[in-house]
Structure formats: structure tokens, C-alpha cells
Amino acid sequence: GIQVEQSPPDLILQEGANSTLRCNFSDSVNNLQWFHQNPWGQLINLFYIPSGTKQNGRLSATTVATERYSSLYISSSQTTDSGVYFCAAANTGFQKLVFGTGTRLLVSP
Amino acid sequence: DGGITQSPKYLFRKEGQNVTLSCEQNLNHDAMYWYRQDPGQGLRLIYYSQIVNDFQKGDIAEGYSVSREKKESFPLTVTSAQKNPTAFYLCATRQALNTEAFFGQGTRLTVV
């Protein structure tokens, strides 16, 4: 089945800095999502982006399906951005999401 | 209030006991999924269901069972055959193919 790899595994930023999180997948996809897991464990939907580019406030995401990667951009980071960011992809008819191991982000004041 | 409700939030179980985790949704979504998360890891798929009265094994189904008797409900039973049940369990739903999945708030299961 499809494999999903995320980088970097850990990221420490000063408040106000920008960052790029990367997600590589091993096969073509028909579903790709980015999530933010807060300290209580809840998964917050950030983007549903099997292809193209989307923006939501300080966050934006781009998926280049032909090159098998997706990127999440965080601009002007805030302490509330801290947590774990997951990329998840699917390429089967039932669209079983396969998760990467996440990027743990810490934004310090 | 609409959404996905998982209960209980925390659950403690003695070794050798079966326990059932609840997942209820009022979003009228067809597909429902159960994932397991271990500390510092990503999520792994246990079981999923596309329609009522039908479900499929995921990647780590051993020691778990499910039912889908109603569209709104997809309970997960952790049986005594599951060797390492202590984990965070998350339920997800999706309206249809090619739409995004949404997650409940999770249940933390601890075997004592």
C-alpha cells in the first residue's frame, strides 16, 4: 500500500518565523489531508488537498500529485501553532487514509 | 450540536476484559473508520465501514471487533486477544468518496 513520509520530524521556531512542512507519498493519491493535533489529542482539519494550492489565513498548502509530495506553509508562526502536524493520503477505492508519523512543532515566545 | 461523539473520553480496563468504545455521528456520513494512535506515532487503521451492515479489516484488526447496525453508530470492541490495548483511539467519518474525513475527540484506553 501507499507509504507516507513527513519531514522534518521535529521543528522549533521563534514566534513570528515561517516554516515549511513536507509530505512525500509513494504512489498516486486521490485523497490528501493535513491535520493539526492539539495537546488534548484532537485532530483539527487544516486542508483537504489532493491537488493544487489552498490558503487559509496564515496557512497554505500545495500538493503536486505528479511529483508525489505535499507541503504545508505556516507564516508568522504563533505559540498556538504548536503541536503535531499530520499528513494523510489515500489511493484506494475505499480511500483508507494512511498517516505519516507527523512533524512536532514547537513555537516559543 | 452536530458532529462526531466518542465516549468515554478516558477508559480503564483490567487485563482479560473486553471493552467497547462508542462512536456516534449525526452528520449523515456513510463511511466510518477506527484508528489507533500510540505515543509519538501516526494513526493506524483498525476497521472501516462504507455502509450499514458492512465493514472491512484495516491494517491492525487483530484483537478488535466492530459492528455497523445503524448508520449513526460504529462501536469498537477491544477484546482480551489484543495484546497491547493501551492507546488513544480515534473515530472518523466521511460523507462519500473524494471528500474529507473528520475525527472525533478520541478515547484514551489504559489497561491496568
PDB file of N, CA and C in Angstrom, chain A residues 1-103:
ATOM      1  N   GLY A   1       0.806  -1.194   0.000  1.00  0.00           N
ATOM      2  CA  GLY A   1       0.000   0.000   0.000  1.00  0.00           C
ATOM      3  C   GLY A   1       0.846   1.253   0.000  1.00  0.00           C
ATOM      4  N   ILE A   2       0.168   2.368  -0.062  1.00  0.00           N
ATOM      5  CA  ILE A   2       0.863   3.648  -0.123  1.00  0.00           C
ATOM      6  C   ILE A   2       1.629   3.901   1.176  1.00  0.00           C
ATOM      7  N   GLN A   3       2.774   4.568   1.050  1.00  0.00           N
ATOM      8  CA  GLN A   3       3.562   4.963   2.209  1.00  0.00           C
ATOM      9  C   GLN A   3       3.663   6.485   2.239  1.00  0.00           C
ATOM     10  N   VAL A   4       3.624   7.020   3.444  1.00  0.00           N
ATOM     11  CA  VAL A   4       3.654   8.470   3.625  1.00  0.00           C
ATOM     12  C   VAL A   4       4.800   8.820   4.568  1.00  0.00           C
ATOM     13  N   GLU A   5       5.641   9.731   4.141  1.00  0.00           N
ATOM     14  CA  GLU A   5       6.771  10.169   4.961  1.00  0.00           C
ATOM     15  C   GLU A   5       6.697  11.676   5.154  1.00  0.00           C
ATOM     16  N   GLN A   6       6.946  12.102   6.396  1.00  0.00           N
ATOM     17  CA  GLN A   6       6.917  13.520   6.709  1.00  0.00           C
ATOM     18  C   GLN A   6       8.268  13.984   7.205  1.00  0.00           C
ATOM     19  N   SER A   7       8.564  15.241   6.873  1.00  0.00           N
ATOM     20  CA  SER A   7       9.812  15.840   7.349  1.00  0.00           C
ATOM     21  C   SER A   7       9.612  17.333   7.581  1.00  0.00           C
ATOM     22  N   PRO A   8      10.375  17.922   8.524  1.00  0.00           N
ATOM     23  CA  PRO A   8      11.243  17.225   9.471  1.00  0.00           C
ATOM     24  C   PRO A   8      10.410  16.578  10.576  1.00  0.00           C
ATOM     25  N   PRO A   9      10.960  15.681  11.350  1.00  0.00           N
ATOM     26  CA  PRO A   9      10.212  15.081  12.454  1.00  0.00           C
ATOM     27  C   PRO A   9       9.968  16.064  13.594  1.00  0.00           C
ATOM     28  N   ASP A  10      10.896  16.968  13.809  1.00  0.00           N
ATOM     29  CA  ASP A  10      10.761  17.969  14.868  1.00  0.00           C
ATOM     30  C   ASP A  10      11.197  19.325  14.325  1.00  0.00           C
ATOM     31  N   LEU A  11      10.526  20.365  14.815  1.00  0.00           N
ATOM     32  CA  LEU A  11      10.822  21.717  14.355  1.00  0.00           C
ATOM     33  C   LEU A  11      10.590  22.684  15.509  1.00  0.00           C
ATOM     34  N   ILE A  12      11.591  23.506  15.782  1.00  0.00           N
ATOM     35  CA  ILE A  12      11.482  24.511  16.841  1.00  0.00           C
ATOM     36  C   ILE A  12      11.649  25.884  16.202  1.00  0.00           C
ATOM     37  N   LEU A  13      10.704  26.764  16.469  1.00  0.00           N
ATOM     38  CA  LEU A  13      10.697  28.092  15.861  1.00  0.00           C
ATOM     39  C   LEU A  13      10.511  29.169  16.916  1.00  0.00           C
ATOM     40  N   GLN A  14      11.013  30.353  16.588  1.00  0.00           N
ATOM     41  CA  GLN A  14      10.671  31.536  17.365  1.00  0.00           C
ATOM     42  C   GLN A  14       9.352  32.081  16.820  1.00  0.00           C
ATOM     43  N   GLU A  15       8.574  32.622  17.691  1.00  0.00           N
ATOM     44  CA  GLU A  15       7.315  33.237  17.273  1.00  0.00           C
ATOM     45  C   GLU A  15       7.587  34.259  16.175  1.00  0.00           C
ATOM     46  N   GLY A  16       6.791  34.207  15.127  1.00  0.00           N
ATOM     47  CA  GLY A  16       6.946  35.132  14.008  1.00  0.00           C
ATOM     48  C   GLY A  16       7.674  34.537  12.822  1.00  0.00           C
ATOM     49  N   ALA A  17       8.344  33.409  13.022  1.00  0.00           N
ATOM     50  CA  ALA A  17       9.088  32.788  11.932  1.00  0.00           C
ATOM     51  C   ALA A  17       8.136  32.040  10.995  1.00  0.00           C
ATOM     52  N   ASN A  18       8.642  31.775   9.790  1.00  0.00           N
ATOM     53  CA  ASN A  18       7.901  30.989   8.799  1.00  0.00           C
ATOM     54  C   ASN A  18       8.471  29.582   8.744  1.00  0.00           C
ATOM     55  N   SER A  19       7.659  28.624   8.276  1.00  0.00           N
ATOM     56  CA  SER A  19       8.148  27.249   8.189  1.00  0.00           C
ATOM     57  C   SER A  19       7.438  26.498   7.075  1.00  0.00           C
ATOM     58  N   THR A  20       8.109  25.449   6.607  1.00  0.00           N
ATOM     59  CA  THR A  20       7.547  24.563   5.582  1.00  0.00           C
ATOM     60  C   THR A  20       7.651  23.127   6.055  1.00  0.00           C
ATOM     61  N   LEU A  21       6.525  22.443   6.045  1.00  0.00           N
ATOM     62  CA  LEU A  21       6.476  21.029   6.403  1.00  0.00           C
ATOM     63  C   LEU A  21       6.231  20.240   5.121  1.00  0.00           C
ATOM     64  N   ARG A  22       6.907  19.113   5.011  1.00  0.00           N
ATOM     65  CA  ARG A  22       6.875  18.349   3.775  1.00  0.00           C
ATOM     66  C   ARG A  22       6.236  16.992   3.991  1.00  0.00           C
ATOM     67  N   CYS A  23       5.523  16.522   2.967  1.00  0.00           N
ATOM     68  CA  CYS A  23       4.894  15.196   2.993  1.00  0.00           C
ATOM     69  C   CYS A  23       5.154  14.536   1.644  1.00  0.00           C
ATOM     70  N   ASN A  24       5.845  13.412   1.646  1.00  0.00           N
ATOM     71  CA  ASN A  24       6.090  12.645   0.432  1.00  0.00           C
ATOM     72  C   ASN A  24       5.287  11.357   0.472  1.00  0.00           C
ATOM     73  N   PHE A  25       4.725  10.972  -0.646  1.00  0.00           N
ATOM     74  CA  PHE A  25       3.951   9.734  -0.703  1.00  0.00           C
ATOM     75  C   PHE A  25       4.425   8.894  -1.881  1.00  0.00           C
ATOM     76  N   SER A  26       4.243   7.590  -1.726  1.00  0.00           N
ATOM     77  CA  SER A  26       4.918   6.631  -2.608  1.00  0.00           C
ATOM     78  C   SER A  26       4.156   6.311  -3.889  1.00  0.00           C
ATOM     79  N   ASP A  27       2.904   6.763  -3.985  1.00  0.00           N
ATOM     80  CA  ASP A  27       2.092   6.409  -5.149  1.00  0.00           C
ATOM     81  C   ASP A  27       1.127   7.564  -5.421  1.00  0.00           C
ATOM     82  N   SER A  28       0.420   7.466  -6.526  1.00  0.00           N
ATOM     83  CA  SER A  28      -0.574   8.497  -6.824  1.00  0.00           C
ATOM     84  C   SER A  28      -1.672   8.460  -5.774  1.00  0.00           C
ATOM     85  N   VAL A  29      -2.294   9.613  -5.527  1.00  0.00           N
ATOM     86  CA  VAL A  29      -3.307   9.698  -4.480  1.00  0.00           C
ATOM     87  C   VAL A  29      -4.592  10.299  -5.032  1.00  0.00           C
ATOM     88  N   ASN A  30      -5.708   9.921  -4.417  1.00  0.00           N
ATOM     89  CA  ASN A  30      -6.973  10.576  -4.738  1.00  0.00           C
ATOM     90  C   ASN A  30      -7.549  11.281  -3.520  1.00  0.00           C
ATOM     91  N   ASN A  31      -6.770  11.302  -2.446  1.00  0.00           N
ATOM     92  CA  ASN A  31      -7.182  11.996  -1.233  1.00  0.00           C
ATOM     93  C   ASN A  31      -5.927  12.367  -0.464  1.00  0.00           C
ATOM     94  N   LEU A  32      -5.818  13.615  -0.042  1.00  0.00           N
ATOM     95  CA  LEU A  32      -4.714  14.022   0.806  1.00  0.00           C
ATOM     96  C   LEU A  32      -5.215  15.098   1.757  1.00  0.00           C
ATOM     97  N   GLN A  33      -4.918  14.914   3.039  1.00  0.00           N
ATOM     98  CA  GLN A  33      -5.358  15.858   4.050  1.00  0.00           C
ATOM     99  C   GLN A  33      -4.205  16.214   4.975  1.00  0.00           C
ATOM    100  N   TRP A  34      -4.257  17.444   5.500  1.00  0.00           N
ATOM    101  CA  TRP A  34      -3.367  17.897   6.550  1.00  0.00           C
ATOM    102  C   TRP A  34      -4.199  18.125   7.816  1.00  0.00           C
ATOM    103  N   PHE A  35      -3.620  17.677   8.945  1.00  0.00           N
ATOM    104  CA  PHE A  35      -4.279  17.831  10.238  1.00  0.00           C
ATOM    105  C   PHE A  35      -3.308  18.449  11.235  1.00  0.00           C
ATOM    106  N   HIS A  36      -3.869  19.134  12.233  1.00  0.00           N
ATOM    107  CA  HIS A  36      -3.107  19.600  13.375  1.00  0.00           C
ATOM    108  C   HIS A  36      -3.671  18.891  14.602  1.00  0.00           C
ATOM    109  N   GLN A  37      -2.799  18.200  15.337  1.00  0.00           N
ATOM    110  CA  GLN A  37      -3.246  17.532  16.566  1.00  0.00           C
ATOM    111  C   GLN A  37      -2.892  18.414  17.757  1.00  0.00           C
ATOM    112  N   ASN A  38      -3.905  18.824  18.489  1.00  0.00           N
ATOM    113  CA  ASN A  38      -3.648  19.716  19.620  1.00  0.00           C
ATOM    114  C   ASN A  38      -3.188  18.924  20.845  1.00  0.00           C
ATOM    115  N   PRO A  39      -2.787  19.604  21.914  1.00  0.00           N
ATOM    116  CA  PRO A  39      -2.249  18.891  23.098  1.00  0.00           C
ATOM    117  C   PRO A  39      -3.246  17.920  23.715  1.00  0.00           C
ATOM    118  N   TRP A  40      -4.517  18.051  23.466  1.00  0.00           N
ATOM    119  CA  TRP A  40      -5.522  17.150  24.011  1.00  0.00           C
ATOM    120  C   TRP A  40      -5.788  15.968  23.082  1.00  0.00           C
ATOM    121  N   GLY A  41      -5.092  15.940  21.969  1.00  0.00           N
ATOM    122  CA  GLY A  41      -5.197  14.806  21.065  1.00  0.00           C
ATOM    123  C   GLY A  41      -6.176  14.970  19.917  1.00  0.00           C
ATOM    124  N   GLN A  42      -6.946  16.041  19.929  1.00  0.00           N
ATOM    125  CA  GLN A  42      -7.932  16.219  18.875  1.00  0.00           C
ATOM    126  C   GLN A  42      -7.275  16.560  17.543  1.00  0.00           C
ATOM    127  N   LEU A  43      -7.757  15.935  16.489  1.00  0.00           N
ATOM    128  CA  LEU A  43      -7.262  16.206  15.145  1.00  0.00           C
ATOM    129  C   LEU A  43      -8.124  17.291  14.506  1.00  0.00           C
ATOM    130  N   ILE A  44      -7.485  18.385  14.164  1.00  0.00           N
ATOM    131  CA  ILE A  44      -8.167  19.514  13.544  1.00  0.00           C
ATOM    132  C   ILE A  44      -7.873  19.492  12.050  1.00  0.00           C
ATOM    133  N   ASN A  45      -8.926  19.517  11.245  1.00  0.00           N
ATOM    134  CA  ASN A  45      -8.734  19.549   9.795  1.00  0.00           C
ATOM    135  C   ASN A  45      -8.140  20.878   9.359  1.00  0.00           C
ATOM    136  N   LEU A  46      -7.053  20.813   8.597  1.00  0.00           N
ATOM    137  CA  LEU A  46      -6.457  22.025   8.049  1.00  0.00           C
ATOM    138  C   LEU A  46      -6.799  22.167   6.568  1.00  0.00           C
ATOM    139  N   PHE A  47      -6.465  21.135   5.798  1.00  0.00           N
ATOM    140  CA  PHE A  47      -6.706  21.191   4.361  1.00  0.00           C
ATOM    141  C   PHE A  47      -7.070  19.807   3.828  1.00  0.00           C
ATOM    142  N   TYR A  48      -8.007  19.808   2.885  1.00  0.00           N
ATOM    143  CA  TYR A  48      -8.276  18.652   2.035  1.00  0.00           C
ATOM    144  C   TYR A  48      -7.737  19.047   0.671  1.00  0.00           C
ATOM    145  N   ILE A  49      -6.611  18.425   0.231  1.00  0.00           N
ATOM    146  CA  ILE A  49      -5.911  18.974  -0.926  1.00  0.00           C
ATOM    147  C   ILE A  49      -5.245  17.873  -1.742  1.00  0.00           C
ATOM    148  N   PRO A  50      -6.040  17.076  -2.481  1.00  0.00           N
ATOM    149  CA  PRO A  50      -5.428  16.044  -3.325  1.00  0.00           C
ATOM    150  C   PRO A  50      -4.599  16.614  -4.478  1.00  0.00           C
ATOM    151  N   SER A  51      -4.824  17.884  -4.816  1.00  0.00           N
ATOM    152  CA  SER A  51      -4.001  18.552  -5.819  1.00  0.00           C
ATOM    153  C   SER A  51      -4.195  20.056  -5.684  1.00  0.00           C
ATOM    154  N   GLY A  52      -3.221  20.806  -6.223  1.00  0.00           N
ATOM    155  CA  GLY A  52      -3.362  22.248  -6.250  1.00  0.00           C
ATOM    156  C   GLY A  52      -2.903  22.943  -4.994  1.00  0.00           C
ATOM    157  N   THR A  53      -3.325  24.185  -4.844  1.00  0.00           N
ATOM    158  CA  THR A  53      -2.919  25.034  -3.732  1.00  0.00           C
ATOM    159  C   THR A  53      -4.144  25.646  -3.069  1.00  0.00           C
ATOM    160  N   LYS A  54      -4.104  25.694  -1.736  1.00  0.00           N
ATOM    161  CA  LYS A  54      -5.158  26.341  -0.967  1.00  0.00           C
ATOM    162  C   LYS A  54      -4.529  27.194   0.120  1.00  0.00           C
ATOM    163  N   GLN A  55      -5.259  28.222   0.531  1.00  0.00           N
ATOM    164  CA  GLN A  55      -4.772  29.081   1.608  1.00  0.00           C
ATOM    165  C   GLN A  55      -5.891  29.338   2.590  1.00  0.00           C
ATOM    166  N   ASN A  56      -5.507  29.378   3.875  1.00  0.00           N
ATOM    167  CA  ASN A  56      -6.457  29.700   4.927  1.00  0.00           C
ATOM    168  C   ASN A  56      -5.722  30.527   5.975  1.00  0.00           C
ATOM    169  N   GLY A  57      -5.844  31.838   5.862  1.00  0.00           N
ATOM    170  CA  GLY A  57      -5.154  32.708   6.805  1.00  0.00           C
ATOM    171  C   GLY A  57      -3.647  32.609   6.664  1.00  0.00           C
ATOM    172  N   ARG A  58      -2.988  32.285   7.773  1.00  0.00           N
ATOM    173  CA  ARG A  58      -1.508  32.189   7.757  1.00  0.00           C
ATOM    174  C   ARG A  58      -1.026  30.846   7.221  1.00  0.00           C
ATOM    175  N   LEU A  59      -1.935  29.949   6.974  1.00  0.00           N
ATOM    176  CA  LEU A  59      -1.556  28.624   6.491  1.00  0.00           C
ATOM    177  C   LEU A  59      -1.910  28.477   5.019  1.00  0.00           C
ATOM    178  N   SER A  60      -1.026  27.766   4.318  1.00  0.00           N
ATOM    179  CA  SER A  60      -1.330  27.400   2.943  1.00  0.00           C
ATOM    180  C   SER A  60      -0.743  26.024   2.676  1.00  0.00           C
ATOM    181  N   ALA A  61      -1.292  25.347   1.672  1.00  0.00           N
ATOM    182  CA  ALA A  61      -0.821  24.011   1.329  1.00  0.00           C
ATOM    183  C   ALA A  61      -0.802  23.859  -0.176  1.00  0.00           C
ATOM    184  N   THR A  62       0.161  23.072  -0.633  1.00  0.00           N
ATOM    185  CA  THR A  62       0.285  22.773  -2.051  1.00  0.00           C
ATOM    186  C   THR A  62       0.546  21.284  -2.213  1.00  0.00           C
ATOM    187  N   THR A  63      -0.178  20.656  -3.120  1.00  0.00           N
ATOM    188  CA  THR A  63       0.065  19.258  -3.468  1.00  0.00           C
ATOM    189  C   THR A  63       0.404  19.182  -4.949  1.00  0.00           C
ATOM    190  N   VAL A  64       1.554  18.577  -5.237  1.00  0.00           N
ATOM    191  CA  VAL A  64       1.960  18.333  -6.625  1.00  0.00           C
ATOM    192  C   VAL A  64       1.880  16.827  -6.822  1.00  0.00           C
ATOM    193  N   ALA A  65       0.750  16.376  -7.322  1.00  0.00           N
ATOM    194  CA  ALA A  65       0.482  14.944  -7.387  1.00  0.00           C
ATOM    195  C   ALA A  65       1.481  14.227  -8.295  1.00  0.00           C
ATOM    196  N   THR A  66       1.873  14.867  -9.378  1.00  0.00           N
ATOM    197  CA  THR A  66       2.798  14.222 -10.330  1.00  0.00           C
ATOM    198  C   THR A  66       4.169  13.995  -9.713  1.00  0.00           C
ATOM    199  N   GLU A  67       4.539  14.819  -8.732  1.00  0.00           N
ATOM    200  CA  GLU A  67       5.832  14.673  -8.064  1.00  0.00           C
ATOM    201  C   GLU A  67       5.684  14.010  -6.695  1.00  0.00           C
ATOM    202  N   ARG A  68       4.469  13.636  -6.343  1.00  0.00           N
ATOM    203  CA  ARG A  68       4.188  12.855  -5.143  1.00  0.00           C
ATOM    204  C   ARG A  68       4.641  13.547  -3.856  1.00  0.00           C
ATOM    205  N   TYR A  69       4.276  14.803  -3.738  1.00  0.00           N
ATOM    206  CA  TYR A  69       4.542  15.479  -2.475  1.00  0.00           C
ATOM    207  C   TYR A  69       3.492  16.542  -2.213  1.00  0.00           C
ATOM    208  N   SER A  70       3.398  16.887  -0.926  1.00  0.00           N
ATOM    209  CA  SER A  70       2.568  17.995  -0.492  1.00  0.00           C
ATOM    210  C   SER A  70       3.349  18.787   0.544  1.00  0.00           C
ATOM    211  N   SER A  71       3.124  20.093   0.570  1.00  0.00           N
ATOM    212  CA  SER A  71       3.797  20.962   1.524  1.00  0.00           C
ATOM    213  C   SER A  71       2.781  21.815   2.266  1.00  0.00           C
ATOM    214  N   LEU A  72       3.064  22.023   3.539  1.00  0.00           N
ATOM    215  CA  LEU A  72       2.248  22.907   4.378  1.00  0.00           C
ATOM    216  C   LEU A  72       3.124  24.084   4.789  1.00  0.00           C
ATOM    217  N   TYR A  73       2.657  25.304   4.519  1.00  0.00           N
ATOM    218  CA  TYR A  73       3.404  26.510   4.854  1.00  0.00           C
ATOM    219  C   TYR A  73       2.714  27.231   6.014  1.00  0.00           C
ATOM    220  N   ILE A  74       3.502  27.553   7.007  1.00  0.00           N
ATOM    221  CA  ILE A  74       2.994  28.316   8.141  1.00  0.00           C
ATOM    222  C   ILE A  74       3.766  29.632   8.183  1.00  0.00           C
ATOM    223  N   SER A  75       3.069  30.725   8.058  1.00  0.00           N
ATOM    224  CA  SER A  75       3.729  32.027   8.101  1.00  0.00           C
ATOM    225  C   SER A  75       3.437  32.714   9.429  1.00  0.00           C
ATOM    226  N   SER A  76       4.385  33.556   9.845  1.00  0.00           N
ATOM    227  CA  SER A  76       4.237  34.333  11.085  1.00  0.00           C
ATOM    228  C   SER A  76       3.738  33.455  12.222  1.00  0.00           C
ATOM    229  N   SER A  77       4.480  32.412  12.535  1.00  0.00           N
ATOM    230  CA  SER A  77       4.023  31.394  13.487  1.00  0.00           C
ATOM    231  C   SER A  77       3.712  31.999  14.858  1.00  0.00           C
ATOM    232  N   GLN A  78       2.744  31.380  15.525  1.00  0.00           N
ATOM    233  CA  GLN A  78       2.315  31.779  16.856  1.00  0.00           C
ATOM    234  C   GLN A  78       2.442  30.587  17.799  1.00  0.00           C
ATOM    235  N   THR A  79       2.485  30.865  19.089  1.00  0.00           N
ATOM    236  CA  THR A  79       2.643  29.771  20.053  1.00  0.00           C
ATOM    237  C   THR A  79       1.503  28.770  19.949  1.00  0.00           C
ATOM    238  N   THR A  80       0.338  29.245  19.551  1.00  0.00           N
ATOM    239  CA  THR A  80      -0.819  28.350  19.413  1.00  0.00           C
ATOM    240  C   THR A  80      -0.690  27.399  18.217  1.00  0.00           C
ATOM    241  N   ASP A  81       0.300  27.630  17.371  1.00  0.00           N
ATOM    242  CA  ASP A  81       0.552  26.702  16.261  1.00  0.00           C
ATOM    243  C   ASP A  81       1.272  25.447  16.734  1.00  0.00           C
ATOM    244  N   SER A  82       1.771  25.443  17.940  1.00  0.00           N
ATOM    245  CA  SER A  82       2.492  24.276  18.468  1.00  0.00           C
ATOM    246  C   SER A  82       1.600  23.045  18.448  1.00  0.00           C
ATOM    247  N   GLY A  83       2.238  21.892  18.283  1.00  0.00           N
ATOM    248  CA  GLY A  83       1.502  20.628  18.238  1.00  0.00           C
ATOM    249  C   GLY A  83       2.113  19.736  17.180  1.00  0.00           C
ATOM    250  N   VAL A  84       1.370  18.719  16.810  1.00  0.00           N
ATOM    251  CA  VAL A  84       1.853  17.776  15.801  1.00  0.00           C
ATOM    252  C   VAL A  84       1.020  17.936  14.534  1.00  0.00           C
ATOM    253  N   TYR A  85       1.693  18.017  13.417  1.00  0.00           N
ATOM    254  CA  TYR A  85       1.042  18.153  12.115  1.00  0.00           C
ATOM    255  C   TYR A  85       1.157  16.830  11.368  1.00  0.00           C
ATOM    256  N   PHE A  86       0.023  16.327  10.940  1.00  0.00           N
ATOM    257  CA  PHE A  86      -0.022  15.066  10.214  1.00  0.00           C
ATOM    258  C   PHE A  86      -0.495  15.288   8.781  1.00  0.00           C
ATOM    259  N   CYS A  87       0.141  14.543   7.906  1.00  0.00           N
ATOM    260  CA  CYS A  87      -0.302  14.412   6.535  1.00  0.00           C
ATOM    261  C   CYS A  87      -0.886  13.008   6.401  1.00  0.00           C
ATOM    262  N   ALA A  88      -1.985  12.868   5.668  1.00  0.00           N
ATOM    263  CA  ALA A  88      -2.593  11.564   5.453  1.00  0.00           C
ATOM    264  C   ALA A  88      -3.042  11.469   4.004  1.00  0.00           C
ATOM    265  N   ALA A  89      -2.786  10.327   3.384  1.00  0.00           N
ATOM    266  CA  ALA A  89      -3.088  10.150   1.966  1.00  0.00           C
ATOM    267  C   ALA A  89      -3.803   8.827   1.734  1.00  0.00           C
ATOM    268  N   ALA A  90      -4.532   8.754   0.622  1.00  0.00           N
ATOM    269  CA  ALA A  90      -5.224   7.526   0.256  1.00  0.00           C
ATOM    270  C   ALA A  90      -5.193   7.377  -1.254  1.00  0.00           C
ATOM    271  N   ASN A  91      -5.153   6.135  -1.701  1.00  0.00           N
ATOM    272  CA  ASN A  91      -5.176   5.914  -3.150  1.00  0.00           C
ATOM    273  C   ASN A  91      -5.985   4.684  -3.532  1.00  0.00           C
ATOM    274  N   THR A  92      -6.871   4.243  -2.656  1.00  0.00           N
ATOM    275  CA  THR A  92      -7.703   3.091  -2.988  1.00  0.00           C
ATOM    276  C   THR A  92      -9.151   3.535  -3.148  1.00  0.00           C
ATOM    277  N   GLY A  93      -9.972   2.615  -3.636  1.00  0.00           N
ATOM    278  CA  GLY A  93     -11.372   2.948  -3.818  1.00  0.00           C
ATOM    279  C   GLY A  93     -12.056   3.316  -2.516  1.00  0.00           C
ATOM    280  N   PHE A  94     -11.661   2.654  -1.419  1.00  0.00           N
ATOM    281  CA  PHE A  94     -12.289   2.956  -0.131  1.00  0.00           C
ATOM    282  C   PHE A  94     -11.625   4.148   0.559  1.00  0.00           C
ATOM    283  N   GLN A  95     -10.543   4.615  -0.024  1.00  0.00           N
ATOM    284  CA  GLN A  95      -9.857   5.803   0.485  1.00  0.00           C
ATOM    285  C   GLN A  95      -9.497   5.673   1.959  1.00  0.00           C
ATOM    286  N   LYS A  96      -8.832   4.581   2.286  1.00  0.00           N
ATOM    287  CA  LYS A  96      -8.334   4.412   3.644  1.00  0.00           C
ATOM    288  C   LYS A  96      -7.142   5.351   3.819  1.00  0.00           C
ATOM    289  N   LEU A  97      -7.275   6.311   4.694  1.00  0.00           N
ATOM    290  CA  LEU A  97      -6.200   7.260   4.909  1.00  0.00           C
ATOM    291  C   LEU A  97      -5.001   6.597   5.589  1.00  0.00           C
ATOM    292  N   VAL A  98      -3.823   6.793   5.011  1.00  0.00           N
ATOM    293  CA  VAL A  98      -2.565   6.332   5.603  1.00  0.00           C
ATOM    294  C   VAL A  98      -1.837   7.564   6.121  1.00  0.00           C
ATOM    295  N   PHE A  99      -1.467   7.528   7.392  1.00  0.00           N
ATOM    296  CA  PHE A  99      -0.858   8.675   8.046  1.00  0.00           C
ATOM    297  C   PHE A  99       0.660   8.579   8.039  1.00  0.00           C
ATOM    298  N   GLY A 100       1.294   9.747   7.925  1.00  0.00           N
ATOM    299  CA  GLY A 100       2.710   9.845   8.220  1.00  0.00           C
ATOM    300  C   GLY A 100       2.914   9.854   9.727  1.00  0.00           C
ATOM    301  N   THR A 101       4.168   9.909  10.160  1.00  0.00           N
ATOM    302  CA  THR A 101       4.470   9.905  11.592  1.00  0.00           C
ATOM    303  C   THR A 101       4.442  11.299  12.192  1.00  0.00           C
ATOM    304  N   GLY A 102       4.208  12.307  11.375  1.00  0.00           N
ATOM    305  CA  GLY A 102       3.981  13.642  11.888  1.00  0.00           C
ATOM    306  C   GLY A 102       5.224  14.499  12.017  1.00  0.00           C
ATOM    307  N   THR A 103       4.992  15.807  12.090  1.00  0.00           N
ATOM    308  CA  THR A 103       6.035  16.789  12.414  1.00  0.00           C
ATOM    309  C   THR A 103       5.610  17.469  13.701  1.00  0.00           C
TER     310      THR A 103
END
